[in-house]
């Protein structure tokens, strides 16, 4: 496997996830998995050590620049120890799905330590049925959703009987750099990124201007009418749009990909439009049952869009923009709601909103690293620009394996920040769509009800499209999907 060339210094976007991170708002992403059978902990650790040369970033830690004159750098952790990254947790057998769910909430919440490479993996034993649970945490400064999927393909296998790995040499630490050289390199890199960002911004503005000149006045008016409300109107806060409390609740759900594709074929739109339709229906039910009105209100969704080109697959870091999608909450008919969302996302894509947003976020590189760090430490707003974050990441449609054990489930984890009290990530894996939703525990005390509302919303949309439910395969009927209907405290794990 050819390894990507990794930059030693964080970009402005990558570094922003460090600057804006707070104890009550950790900014790592991750995933929760279930495997058939019991994985050997010792063999898993041995396998990770053998693959670490393919994951150079996983042996590097964050080193701040002197006086914050530049963004931090990734440097080899001379004291790297796999024991600081892969952990064994035990539930009192037979551990239930509810206990595993609550344990996941506890494990996924704390910030990752900056004193070591920014990732952790937990294997959970004692689950009923002899299954093995897994939780992964990787800081958002390291990866975005797409590059995270690429990394999982390295960590896991596509076959229950993979070929032995070739002998790989561990990374070699470069010579120690003096403080003076660090200062000079920090100043040079900061200046270089600032100039590059400004040139990219000017080039993008010129391209946008040329586009406006080529297009008709009617097209330009349509573009302006699409963008103006999203950029100027305040968001209508929902019950979970409050300053974060530092506690989190996780909601998991999964549906057959074939059902979503069939709905799209019958009613139009994309799979992502189907996902937004299901999610909006569930949120409308949730806030309605919390005593809030949905009449005349809209849900503003921050939908991250990958700007990663094909030749950038395998590279780490963040290459994303944002698509701001505003959806009415009072559309009760699911087919009509899908039509509204399809028209909205189509207009946004036609107006190249994500590209326009990317133009202005590129200006982050012009702001000195020291200023960004200060702004990040002071940043706080009770008035968010969005109600929720929703990201959809295409994953492998074939089963993955760890030590020959099939991965049954793959629930993604996405953080929440500031007053955006709900984050949703969807990953397609092995012919299913896996929803992973994060909510603030204080402001969404009945978060577990959202699972039922998602099920109802999906079933209603499927019925409106005249699509029959896909029947589960034999391998799936032998296992139990983890749910959170019981709110009993999880058994205390041992490490």
Short mmCIF file of C-alpha atoms in Angstrom, two decimals:
data_model
loop_
_atom_site.label_atom_id
_atom_site.label_comp_id
_atom_site.label_asym_id
_atom_site.label_seq_id
_atom_site.Cartn_x
_atom_site.Cartn_y
_atom_site.Cartn_z
CA UNK A 1 0.00 0.00 0.00
CA UNK A 2 1.33 3.43 -0.95
CA UNK A 3 1.23 5.76 2.02
CA UNK A 4 -0.02 9.31 1.49
CA UNK A 5 2.38 12.17 1.99
CA UNK A 6 1.37 13.69 5.31
CA UNK A 7 1.92 17.35 6.12
CA UNK A 8 3.80 17.93 9.35
CA UNK A 9 1.95 21.13 10.26
CA UNK A 10 -1.78 21.39 10.82
CA UNK A 11 -3.81 23.52 8.43
CA UNK A 12 -5.98 26.33 9.79
CA UNK A 13 -9.09 24.16 9.50
CA UNK A 14 -7.49 21.19 11.26
CA UNK A 15 -6.07 23.41 14.02
CA UNK A 16 -9.45 25.07 14.59
CA UNK A 17 -10.74 21.80 16.06
CA UNK A 18 -8.04 22.10 18.72
CA UNK A 19 -8.57 25.80 19.37
CA UNK A 20 -12.36 25.56 19.74
CA UNK A 21 -12.42 22.38 21.83
CA UNK A 22 -13.64 22.65 25.41
CA UNK A 23 -14.23 20.16 28.22
CA UNK A 24 -18.00 20.31 27.78
CA UNK A 25 -17.61 20.19 23.99
CA UNK A 26 -14.93 17.63 23.01
CA UNK A 27 -14.23 17.55 19.28
CA UNK A 28 -13.31 13.97 18.46
CA UNK A 29 -15.26 11.76 16.08
CA UNK A 30 -15.56 8.01 16.35
CA UNK A 31 -17.64 4.88 16.00
CA UNK A 32 -19.21 2.06 17.98
CA UNK A 33 -19.11 -1.49 16.63
CA UNK A 34 -20.30 -4.98 17.47
CA UNK A 35 -18.53 -8.13 16.26
CA UNK A 36 -19.56 -11.76 16.09
CA UNK A 37 -17.73 -13.85 18.68
CA UNK A 38 -14.95 -12.86 21.03
CA UNK A 39 -11.91 -11.06 19.66
CA UNK A 40 -8.63 -11.98 21.29
CA UNK A 41 -7.44 -8.80 22.98
CA UNK A 42 -3.77 -9.78 22.77
CA UNK A 43 -4.06 -10.68 19.07
CA UNK A 44 -5.90 -7.42 18.32
CA UNK A 45 -3.17 -5.36 20.00
CA UNK A 46 -0.50 -7.34 18.11
CA UNK A 47 -2.36 -6.73 14.84
CA UNK A 48 -2.60 -2.98 15.55
CA UNK A 49 1.12 -2.79 16.27
CA UNK A 50 1.85 -4.57 12.97
CA UNK A 51 -0.33 -2.07 11.05
CA UNK A 52 0.89 1.10 12.75
CA UNK A 53 3.58 1.72 10.08
CA UNK A 54 0.63 2.16 7.67
CA UNK A 55 -0.86 4.73 10.04
CA UNK A 56 1.94 7.22 10.54
CA UNK A 57 -0.33 9.84 12.07
CA UNK A 58 -1.37 7.38 14.77
CA UNK A 59 2.15 7.47 16.21
CA UNK A 60 2.42 11.27 16.12
CA UNK A 61 1.30 13.74 18.75
CA UNK A 62 0.48 17.44 18.71
CA UNK A 63 3.40 19.80 19.45
CA UNK A 64 2.41 23.48 19.84
CA UNK A 65 4.50 26.07 18.03
CA UNK A 66 6.57 28.44 20.20
CA UNK A 67 4.35 31.35 21.33
CA UNK A 68 1.65 30.06 18.95
CA UNK A 69 3.51 31.73 16.08
CA UNK A 70 2.28 28.97 13.79
CA UNK A 71 -0.15 26.11 13.97
CA UNK A 72 0.94 22.99 15.90
CA UNK A 73 2.94 20.26 14.22
CA UNK A 74 2.58 16.48 14.12
CA UNK A 75 5.72 14.87 15.53
CA UNK A 76 6.64 11.29 16.37
CA UNK A 77 5.80 10.39 19.96
CA UNK A 78 9.13 9.13 21.28
CA UNK A 79 7.37 7.51 24.25
CA UNK A 80 4.63 5.88 22.15
CA UNK A 81 3.08 2.88 23.90
CA UNK A 82 0.16 0.96 22.42
CA UNK A 83 -1.11 0.38 25.97
CA UNK A 84 -2.02 4.07 26.12
CA UNK A 85 -4.34 3.70 23.14
CA UNK A 86 -5.98 0.26 23.14
CA UNK A 87 -7.96 -0.65 26.25
CA UNK A 88 -9.95 -3.64 27.51
CA UNK A 89 -13.27 -3.09 29.29
CA UNK A 90 -15.41 -5.73 30.98
CA UNK A 91 -19.15 -5.87 31.58
CA UNK A 92 -20.48 -8.32 34.14
CA UNK A 93 -21.59 -11.24 31.95
CA UNK A 94 -24.04 -11.50 30.43
CA UNK A 95 -23.82 -7.80 29.60
CA UNK A 96 -26.95 -6.42 27.97
CA UNK A 97 -27.25 -4.16 24.94
CA UNK A 98 -28.52 -1.41 27.23
CA UNK A 99 -25.42 -1.68 29.40
CA UNK A 100 -23.18 -1.56 26.34
CA UNK A 101 -25.08 1.51 25.15
CA UNK A 102 -24.62 3.38 28.43
CA UNK A 103 -20.97 2.35 28.63
CA UNK A 104 -20.51 3.85 25.16
CA UNK A 105 -21.99 7.14 26.38
CA UNK A 106 -19.46 7.21 29.22
CA UNK A 107 -16.46 6.30 27.07
CA UNK A 108 -17.18 8.63 24.14
CA UNK A 109 -17.63 11.79 26.23
CA UNK A 110 -14.20 12.76 27.70
CA UNK A 111 -11.67 14.76 25.71
CA UNK A 112 -8.63 12.99 24.29
CA UNK A 113 -5.39 13.76 26.07
CA UNK A 114 -3.07 16.08 24.13
CA UNK A 115 -0.03 14.35 25.69
CA UNK A 116 -0.19 11.44 23.27
CA UNK A 117 -1.38 10.70 19.71
CA UNK A 118 -5.04 11.69 19.50
CA UNK A 119 -6.83 8.33 19.22
CA UNK A 120 -8.14 5.51 21.41
CA UNK A 121 -9.79 2.12 20.87
CA UNK A 122 -11.77 0.22 23.51
CA UNK A 123 -12.69 -3.47 23.27
CA UNK A 124 -15.66 -4.49 25.42
CA UNK A 125 -16.10 -8.06 26.70
CA UNK A 126 -18.82 -9.83 28.63
CA UNK A 127 -21.63 -9.08 26.18
CA UNK A 128 -24.42 -11.64 25.92
CA UNK A 129 -24.15 -13.95 22.94
CA UNK A 130 -20.36 -13.95 23.19
CA UNK A 131 -20.09 -10.81 21.04
CA UNK A 132 -17.35 -8.19 21.30
CA UNK A 133 -17.99 -4.47 21.40
CA UNK A 134 -15.63 -1.79 20.14
CA UNK A 135 -15.44 2.00 20.46
CA UNK A 136 -13.03 4.20 18.52
CA UNK A 137 -12.16 7.85 19.20
CA UNK A 138 -10.06 10.00 16.83
CA UNK A 139 -9.66 13.75 17.12
CA UNK A 140 -11.32 15.81 14.40
CA UNK A 141 -8.00 17.61 13.91
CA UNK A 142 -6.66 14.36 12.44
CA UNK A 143 -9.45 13.27 10.12
CA UNK A 144 -12.83 14.11 8.64
CA UNK A 145 -15.54 11.58 7.84
CA UNK A 146 -14.21 10.49 4.45
CA UNK A 147 -10.60 10.04 5.57
CA UNK A 148 -11.93 8.24 8.68
CA UNK A 149 -13.58 5.66 6.44
CA UNK A 150 -10.30 5.21 4.56
CA UNK A 151 -8.50 4.57 7.85
CA UNK A 152 -11.02 1.93 8.94
CA UNK A 153 -10.25 0.04 5.75
CA UNK A 154 -6.67 -0.20 6.96
CA UNK A 155 -7.49 -1.14 10.56
CA UNK A 156 -10.03 -3.81 9.56
CA UNK A 157 -9.95 -6.52 6.88
CA UNK A 158 -12.23 -7.16 3.91
CA UNK A 159 -11.85 -10.91 4.34
CA UNK A 160 -12.21 -13.23 7.35
CA UNK A 161 -8.93 -14.80 6.26
CA UNK A 162 -6.63 -11.92 5.22
CA UNK A 163 -3.18 -12.38 3.81
CA UNK A 164 -0.32 -11.95 6.28
CA UNK A 165 1.09 -8.46 6.45
CA UNK A 166 4.55 -7.91 5.02
CA UNK A 167 7.26 -6.90 7.45
CA UNK A 168 6.90 -3.15 7.91
CA UNK A 169 9.56 -0.89 9.37
CA UNK A 170 8.49 1.38 12.24
CA UNK A 171 8.81 5.14 11.66
CA UNK A 172 12.14 6.75 12.46
CA UNK A 173 12.21 9.97 14.44
CA UNK A 174 13.83 12.91 12.62
CA UNK A 175 16.69 14.81 14.28
CA UNK A 176 15.73 17.09 17.18
CA UNK A 177 14.90 20.64 16.09
CA UNK A 178 16.22 23.61 18.05
CA UNK A 179 13.87 26.21 19.52
CA UNK A 180 15.27 28.87 17.21
CA UNK A 181 14.57 26.76 14.15
CA UNK A 182 11.05 26.02 15.42
CA UNK A 183 10.35 29.74 15.71
CA UNK A 184 11.67 30.44 12.22
CA UNK A 185 9.74 27.52 10.69
CA UNK A 186 6.56 28.58 12.49
CA UNK A 187 6.85 32.13 11.16
CA UNK A 188 7.61 30.94 7.63
CA UNK A 189 4.77 28.40 7.55
CA UNK A 190 2.30 30.93 8.93
CA UNK A 191 3.34 33.46 6.32
CA UNK A 192 3.25 30.87 3.54
CA UNK A 193 -0.25 29.66 4.48
CA UNK A 194 -1.49 33.24 4.72
CA UNK A 195 -0.24 34.11 1.25
CA UNK A 196 -1.56 30.85 -0.24
CA UNK A 197 -4.98 31.33 1.39
CA UNK A 198 -5.21 34.91 0.13
CA UNK A 199 -4.26 33.89 -3.40
CA UNK A 200 -6.77 31.01 -3.31
CA UNK A 201 -9.44 33.43 -2.08
CA UNK A 202 -8.73 35.93 -4.85
CA UNK A 203 -8.75 33.16 -7.47
CA UNK A 204 -12.05 31.81 -6.17
CA UNK A 205 -13.64 35.28 -6.12
CA UNK A 206 -12.50 35.81 -9.72
CA UNK A 207 -14.01 32.46 -10.75
CA UNK A 208 -17.27 33.34 -9.02
CA UNK A 209 -17.36 36.73 -10.75
CA UNK A 210 -16.83 35.09 -14.12
CA UNK A 211 -19.65 32.66 -13.35
CA UNK A 212 -22.01 35.53 -12.52
CA UNK A 213 -21.09 37.29 -15.78
CA UNK A 214 -21.73 34.15 -17.86
CA UNK A 215 -25.07 33.39 -16.22
CA UNK A 216 -28.32 35.17 -16.95
CA UNK A 217 -29.77 37.85 -14.62
CA UNK A 218 -32.58 35.41 -13.80
CA UNK A 219 -30.06 32.77 -12.69
CA UNK A 220 -28.16 35.30 -10.56
CA UNK A 221 -31.43 36.43 -8.97
CA UNK A 222 -32.32 32.82 -8.16
CA UNK A 223 -28.90 32.30 -6.59
CA UNK A 224 -29.27 35.44 -4.45
CA UNK A 225 -32.80 34.47 -3.36
CA UNK A 226 -31.50 31.06 -2.29
CA UNK A 227 -28.57 32.39 -0.28
CA UNK A 228 -29.98 35.56 1.29
CA UNK A 229 -32.41 33.96 3.81
CA UNK A 230 -29.80 31.46 4.96
CA UNK A 231 -27.13 34.11 5.50
CA UNK A 232 -29.24 36.83 7.10
CA UNK A 233 -32.09 35.28 9.10
CA UNK A 234 -31.54 34.05 12.68
CA UNK A 235 -32.14 30.41 13.56
CA UNK A 236 -35.22 29.45 15.59
CA UNK A 237 -33.81 27.71 18.67
CA UNK A 238 -35.25 24.33 19.60
CA UNK A 239 -35.31 22.76 23.07
CA UNK A 240 -31.83 21.28 22.67
CA UNK A 241 -30.24 24.51 21.34
CA UNK A 242 -28.81 25.65 24.67
CA UNK A 243 -25.26 26.00 26.07
CA UNK A 244 -23.84 22.50 26.45
CA UNK A 245 -23.93 20.93 29.91
CA UNK A 246 -21.03 18.51 29.44
CA UNK A 247 -23.18 15.37 29.38
CA UNK A 248 -24.23 13.40 26.31
CA UNK A 249 -26.80 10.85 25.22
CA UNK A 250 -26.38 8.59 22.19
CA UNK A 251 -29.17 7.33 19.93
CA UNK A 252 -28.61 4.53 17.41
CA UNK A 253 -30.80 3.28 14.56
CA UNK A 254 -30.22 1.36 11.35
CA UNK A 255 -32.21 0.72 8.17
CA UNK A 256 -31.67 -1.21 4.98
CA UNK A 257 -29.95 0.78 2.25
CA UNK A 258 -32.10 -0.95 -0.35
CA UNK A 259 -35.23 0.58 1.24
CA UNK A 260 -33.76 4.08 1.03
CA UNK A 261 -32.77 3.54 -2.61
CA UNK A 262 -36.26 2.24 -3.43
CA UNK A 263 -37.85 5.30 -1.78
CA UNK A 264 -35.58 7.55 -3.83
CA UNK A 265 -36.52 5.71 -7.01
CA UNK A 266 -40.25 6.09 -6.31
CA UNK A 267 -40.37 9.64 -4.92
CA UNK A 268 -37.24 11.28 -6.35
CA UNK A 269 -34.31 13.00 -4.69
CA UNK A 270 -31.14 11.40 -3.39
CA UNK A 271 -30.43 8.98 -0.57
CA UNK A 272 -29.21 11.97 1.43
CA UNK A 273 -32.58 13.69 0.84
CA UNK A 274 -34.32 10.55 2.12
CA UNK A 275 -32.11 10.63 5.23
CA UNK A 276 -32.91 14.30 5.91
CA UNK A 277 -36.63 13.57 5.44
CA UNK A 278 -36.54 10.77 8.02
CA UNK A 279 -34.48 12.83 10.48
CA UNK A 280 -36.70 15.91 10.14
CA UNK A 281 -39.83 13.85 10.73
CA UNK A 282 -38.31 12.35 13.88
CA UNK A 283 -37.18 15.73 15.25
CA UNK A 284 -40.61 17.26 14.56
CA UNK A 285 -42.19 14.44 16.59
CA UNK A 286 -39.63 14.82 19.35
CA UNK A 287 -40.00 18.55 19.92
CA UNK A 288 -43.78 18.29 19.50
CA UNK A 289 -43.89 15.77 22.34
CA UNK A 290 -41.71 18.12 24.39
CA UNK A 291 -44.51 20.68 24.28
CA UNK A 292 -43.03 22.86 21.52
CA UNK A 293 -44.97 23.98 18.49
CA UNK A 294 -43.78 23.13 15.00
CA UNK A 295 -46.21 25.38 13.14
CA UNK A 296 -44.33 27.86 10.97
CA UNK A 297 -40.93 26.75 12.28
CA UNK A 298 -37.93 25.55 10.33
CA UNK A 299 -35.02 23.24 11.06
CA UNK A 300 -31.69 24.62 9.88
CA UNK A 301 -29.21 21.83 9.19
CA UNK A 302 -25.45 22.16 8.84
CA UNK A 303 -24.63 19.47 6.28
CA UNK A 304 -20.86 19.04 5.87
CA UNK A 305 -19.83 18.44 2.25
CA UNK A 306 -16.58 16.70 1.38
CA UNK A 307 -14.37 18.73 -0.96
CA UNK A 308 -11.93 15.82 -1.18
CA UNK A 309 -10.96 15.02 -4.76
CA UNK A 310 -10.29 11.51 -6.01
CA UNK A 311 -6.52 12.07 -5.95
CA UNK A 312 -6.81 13.11 -2.27
CA UNK A 313 -8.33 9.83 -1.10
CA UNK A 314 -6.18 8.35 1.65
CA UNK A 315 -4.89 11.72 2.81
CA UNK A 316 -5.74 12.82 6.32
CA UNK A 317 -7.01 16.12 7.68
CA UNK A 318 -10.19 18.01 6.90
CA UNK A 319 -11.31 18.96 3.39
CA UNK A 320 -14.93 19.98 3.95
CA UNK A 321 -17.38 22.77 3.34
CA UNK A 322 -20.95 23.28 4.54
CA UNK A 323 -24.35 23.12 2.89
CA UNK A 324 -26.92 25.07 4.98
CA UNK A 325 -30.29 23.34 4.52
CA UNK A 326 -33.47 24.88 5.95
CA UNK A 327 -36.46 22.53 6.27
CA UNK A 328 -40.00 23.32 7.44
CA UNK A 329 -40.99 21.28 10.50
CA UNK A 330 -44.74 21.49 9.95
CA UNK A 331 -44.95 19.42 6.75
CA UNK A 332 -46.72 16.29 8.01
CA UNK A 333 -46.95 14.29 4.78
CA UNK A 334 -43.60 12.43 4.43
CA UNK A 335 -43.69 12.35 0.61
CA UNK A 336 -44.33 16.10 0.48
CA UNK A 337 -41.54 16.68 3.01
CA UNK A 338 -39.14 14.74 0.77
CA UNK A 339 -40.20 16.84 -2.22
CA UNK A 340 -39.55 20.07 -0.29
CA UNK A 341 -36.12 18.85 0.82
CA UNK A 342 -35.21 17.65 -2.67
CA UNK A 343 -36.06 21.05 -4.14
CA UNK A 344 -34.13 22.84 -1.39
CA UNK A 345 -30.96 20.78 -1.67
CA UNK A 346 -31.17 20.90 -5.47
CA UNK A 347 -31.35 24.71 -5.40
CA UNK A 348 -28.42 24.89 -2.98
CA UNK A 349 -26.28 22.59 -5.11
CA UNK A 350 -27.27 24.45 -8.28
CA UNK A 351 -26.26 27.70 -6.63
CA UNK A 352 -22.93 26.13 -5.61
CA UNK A 353 -23.43 27.22 -2.01
CA UNK A 354 -20.87 24.74 -0.63
CA UNK A 355 -18.23 26.12 -2.98
CA UNK A 356 -19.15 29.68 -1.97
CA UNK A 357 -18.86 28.85 1.73
CA UNK A 358 -15.52 27.14 1.06
CA UNK A 359 -14.24 30.35 -0.54
CA UNK A 360 -14.73 32.31 2.66
CA UNK A 361 -13.56 29.58 5.04
CA UNK A 362 -10.30 29.59 3.08
CA UNK A 363 -9.67 33.00 4.61
CA UNK A 364 -9.03 31.23 7.93
CA UNK A 365 -5.47 30.73 6.71
CA UNK A 366 -4.96 34.49 6.49
CA UNK A 367 -5.61 34.95 10.23
CA UNK A 368 -2.41 34.39 12.27
CA UNK A 369 -2.33 31.18 14.30
CA UNK A 370 -1.88 33.11 17.55
CA UNK A 371 -5.08 35.08 16.89
CA UNK A 372 -7.01 31.92 15.96
CA UNK A 373 -5.90 30.25 19.19
CA UNK A 374 -7.09 33.20 21.31
CA UNK A 375 -10.40 33.44 19.45
CA UNK A 376 -10.93 29.71 19.93
CA UNK A 377 -10.37 29.90 23.69
CA UNK A 378 -12.85 32.80 24.00
CA UNK A 379 -15.42 31.55 21.50
CA UNK A 380 -18.91 31.08 22.87
CA UNK A 381 -22.36 31.83 21.55
CA UNK A 382 -25.83 31.03 22.94
CA UNK A 383 -27.27 31.82 19.51
CA UNK A 384 -26.16 29.11 17.07
CA UNK A 385 -26.31 29.55 13.31
CA UNK A 386 -27.75 26.03 12.95
CA UNK A 387 -30.08 23.78 14.93
CA UNK A 388 -28.29 20.52 14.14
CA UNK A 389 -25.35 19.01 12.29
CA UNK A 390 -26.04 16.10 9.94
CA UNK A 391 -23.30 14.38 7.96
CA UNK A 392 -23.68 11.40 5.63
CA UNK A 393 -20.55 9.40 4.85
CA UNK A 394 -20.54 6.58 2.28
CA UNK A 395 -18.84 3.54 3.70
CA UNK A 396 -17.96 0.06 2.42
CA UNK A 397 -20.97 -1.94 1.23
CA UNK A 398 -19.22 -5.22 2.00
CA UNK A 399 -18.68 -6.70 5.48
CA UNK A 400 -15.47 -5.90 7.34
CA UNK A 401 -13.66 -8.19 9.74
CA UNK A 402 -11.33 -8.02 12.73
CA UNK A 403 -9.25 -11.13 13.37
CA UNK A 404 -11.72 -13.07 11.23
CA UNK A 405 -14.77 -11.87 13.20
CA UNK A 406 -17.47 -10.13 11.17
CA UNK A 407 -18.44 -6.57 12.06
CA UNK A 408 -22.21 -6.63 12.58
CA UNK A 409 -22.92 -3.00 13.33
CA UNK A 410 -21.20 0.34 12.75
CA UNK A 411 -22.72 3.31 14.55
CA UNK A 412 -20.87 6.56 13.89
CA UNK A 413 -20.24 9.19 16.57
CA UNK A 414 -20.21 12.91 15.84
CA UNK A 415 -19.57 15.62 18.48
CA UNK A 416 -21.82 18.52 19.37
CA UNK A 417 -20.52 22.02 20.04
CA UNK A 418 -21.73 25.23 21.66
CA UNK A 419 -25.53 25.51 21.49
CA UNK A 420 -25.91 23.03 18.62
CA UNK A 421 -27.25 20.33 20.92
CA UNK A 422 -27.84 17.59 18.33
CA UNK A 423 -25.38 16.00 15.94
CA UNK A 424 -26.25 13.20 13.54
CA UNK A 425 -23.88 11.06 11.48
CA UNK A 426 -24.97 8.39 9.00
CA UNK A 427 -22.62 5.75 7.62
CA UNK A 428 -23.57 3.24 4.96
CA UNK A 429 -22.04 -0.15 5.70
CA UNK A 430 -22.77 -3.68 4.49
CA UNK A 431 -26.05 -2.71 2.77
CA UNK A 432 -27.38 -0.75 5.74
CA UNK A 433 -27.63 2.88 6.84
CA UNK A 434 -26.41 3.35 10.40
CA UNK A 435 -27.57 6.46 12.27
CA UNK A 436 -25.53 7.73 15.22
CA UNK A 437 -27.07 10.72 17.02
CA UNK A 438 -25.48 12.70 19.85
CA UNK A 439 -27.59 14.95 22.10
CA UNK A 440 -26.88 17.03 25.18
CA UNK A 441 -27.92 14.93 28.16
CA UNK A 442 -29.32 17.82 30.20
CA UNK A 443 -31.33 19.50 27.45
CA UNK A 444 -32.60 16.25 25.88
CA UNK A 445 -33.54 14.10 28.89
CA UNK A 446 -35.83 11.91 26.76
CA UNK A 447 -33.31 11.46 23.96
CA UNK A 448 -33.94 7.70 23.87
CA UNK A 449 -37.43 8.37 22.45
CA UNK A 450 -35.80 9.65 19.27
CA UNK A 451 -35.04 6.04 18.24
CA UNK A 452 -38.77 5.24 18.10
CA UNK A 453 -39.48 8.48 16.23
CA UNK A 454 -36.82 7.62 13.63
CA UNK A 455 -38.37 4.18 13.16
CA UNK A 456 -41.84 5.70 12.74
CA UNK A 457 -40.59 8.39 10.35
CA UNK A 458 -38.77 5.85 8.16
CA UNK A 459 -41.75 3.48 8.12
CA UNK A 460 -44.12 6.29 7.13
CA UNK A 461 -41.89 7.44 4.29
CA UNK A 462 -41.47 3.88 3.07
CA UNK A 463 -45.26 3.39 3.11
CA UNK A 464 -45.81 6.69 1.28
CA UNK A 465 -43.46 5.45 -1.44
CA UNK A 466 -45.21 2.07 -1.63
CA UNK A 467 -41.98 0.26 -0.73
CA UNK A 468 -42.08 -3.07 1.10
CA UNK A 469 -39.73 -3.51 4.02
CA UNK A 470 -36.59 -5.51 3.29
CA UNK A 471 -36.42 -8.72 5.28
CA UNK A 472 -33.40 -9.28 7.50
CA UNK A 473 -30.84 -11.86 6.44
CA UNK A 474 -30.07 -14.90 8.55
CA UNK A 475 -26.79 -13.49 9.87
CA UNK A 476 -28.63 -10.45 11.17
CA UNK A 477 -31.49 -12.30 12.83
CA UNK A 478 -29.05 -14.14 15.08
CA UNK A 479 -27.96 -10.94 16.79
CA UNK A 480 -29.61 -8.13 18.69
CA UNK A 481 -29.32 -4.49 17.69
CA UNK A 482 -28.19 -2.40 20.68
CA UNK A 483 -30.96 -0.12 21.89
CA UNK A 484 -31.49 2.28 24.76
CA UNK A 485 -35.06 1.67 25.91
CA UNK A 486 -34.00 0.78 29.43
CA UNK A 487 -32.17 3.53 31.29
CA UNK A 488 -30.58 1.36 33.98
CA UNK A 489 -27.03 2.19 34.95
CA UNK A 490 -24.42 0.16 33.09
CA UNK A 491 -22.26 -2.25 35.00
CA UNK A 492 -18.96 -0.76 36.09
CA UNK A 493 -16.27 -1.75 33.60
CA UNK A 494 -12.82 -2.87 34.57
CA UNK A 495 -9.75 -2.01 32.53
#
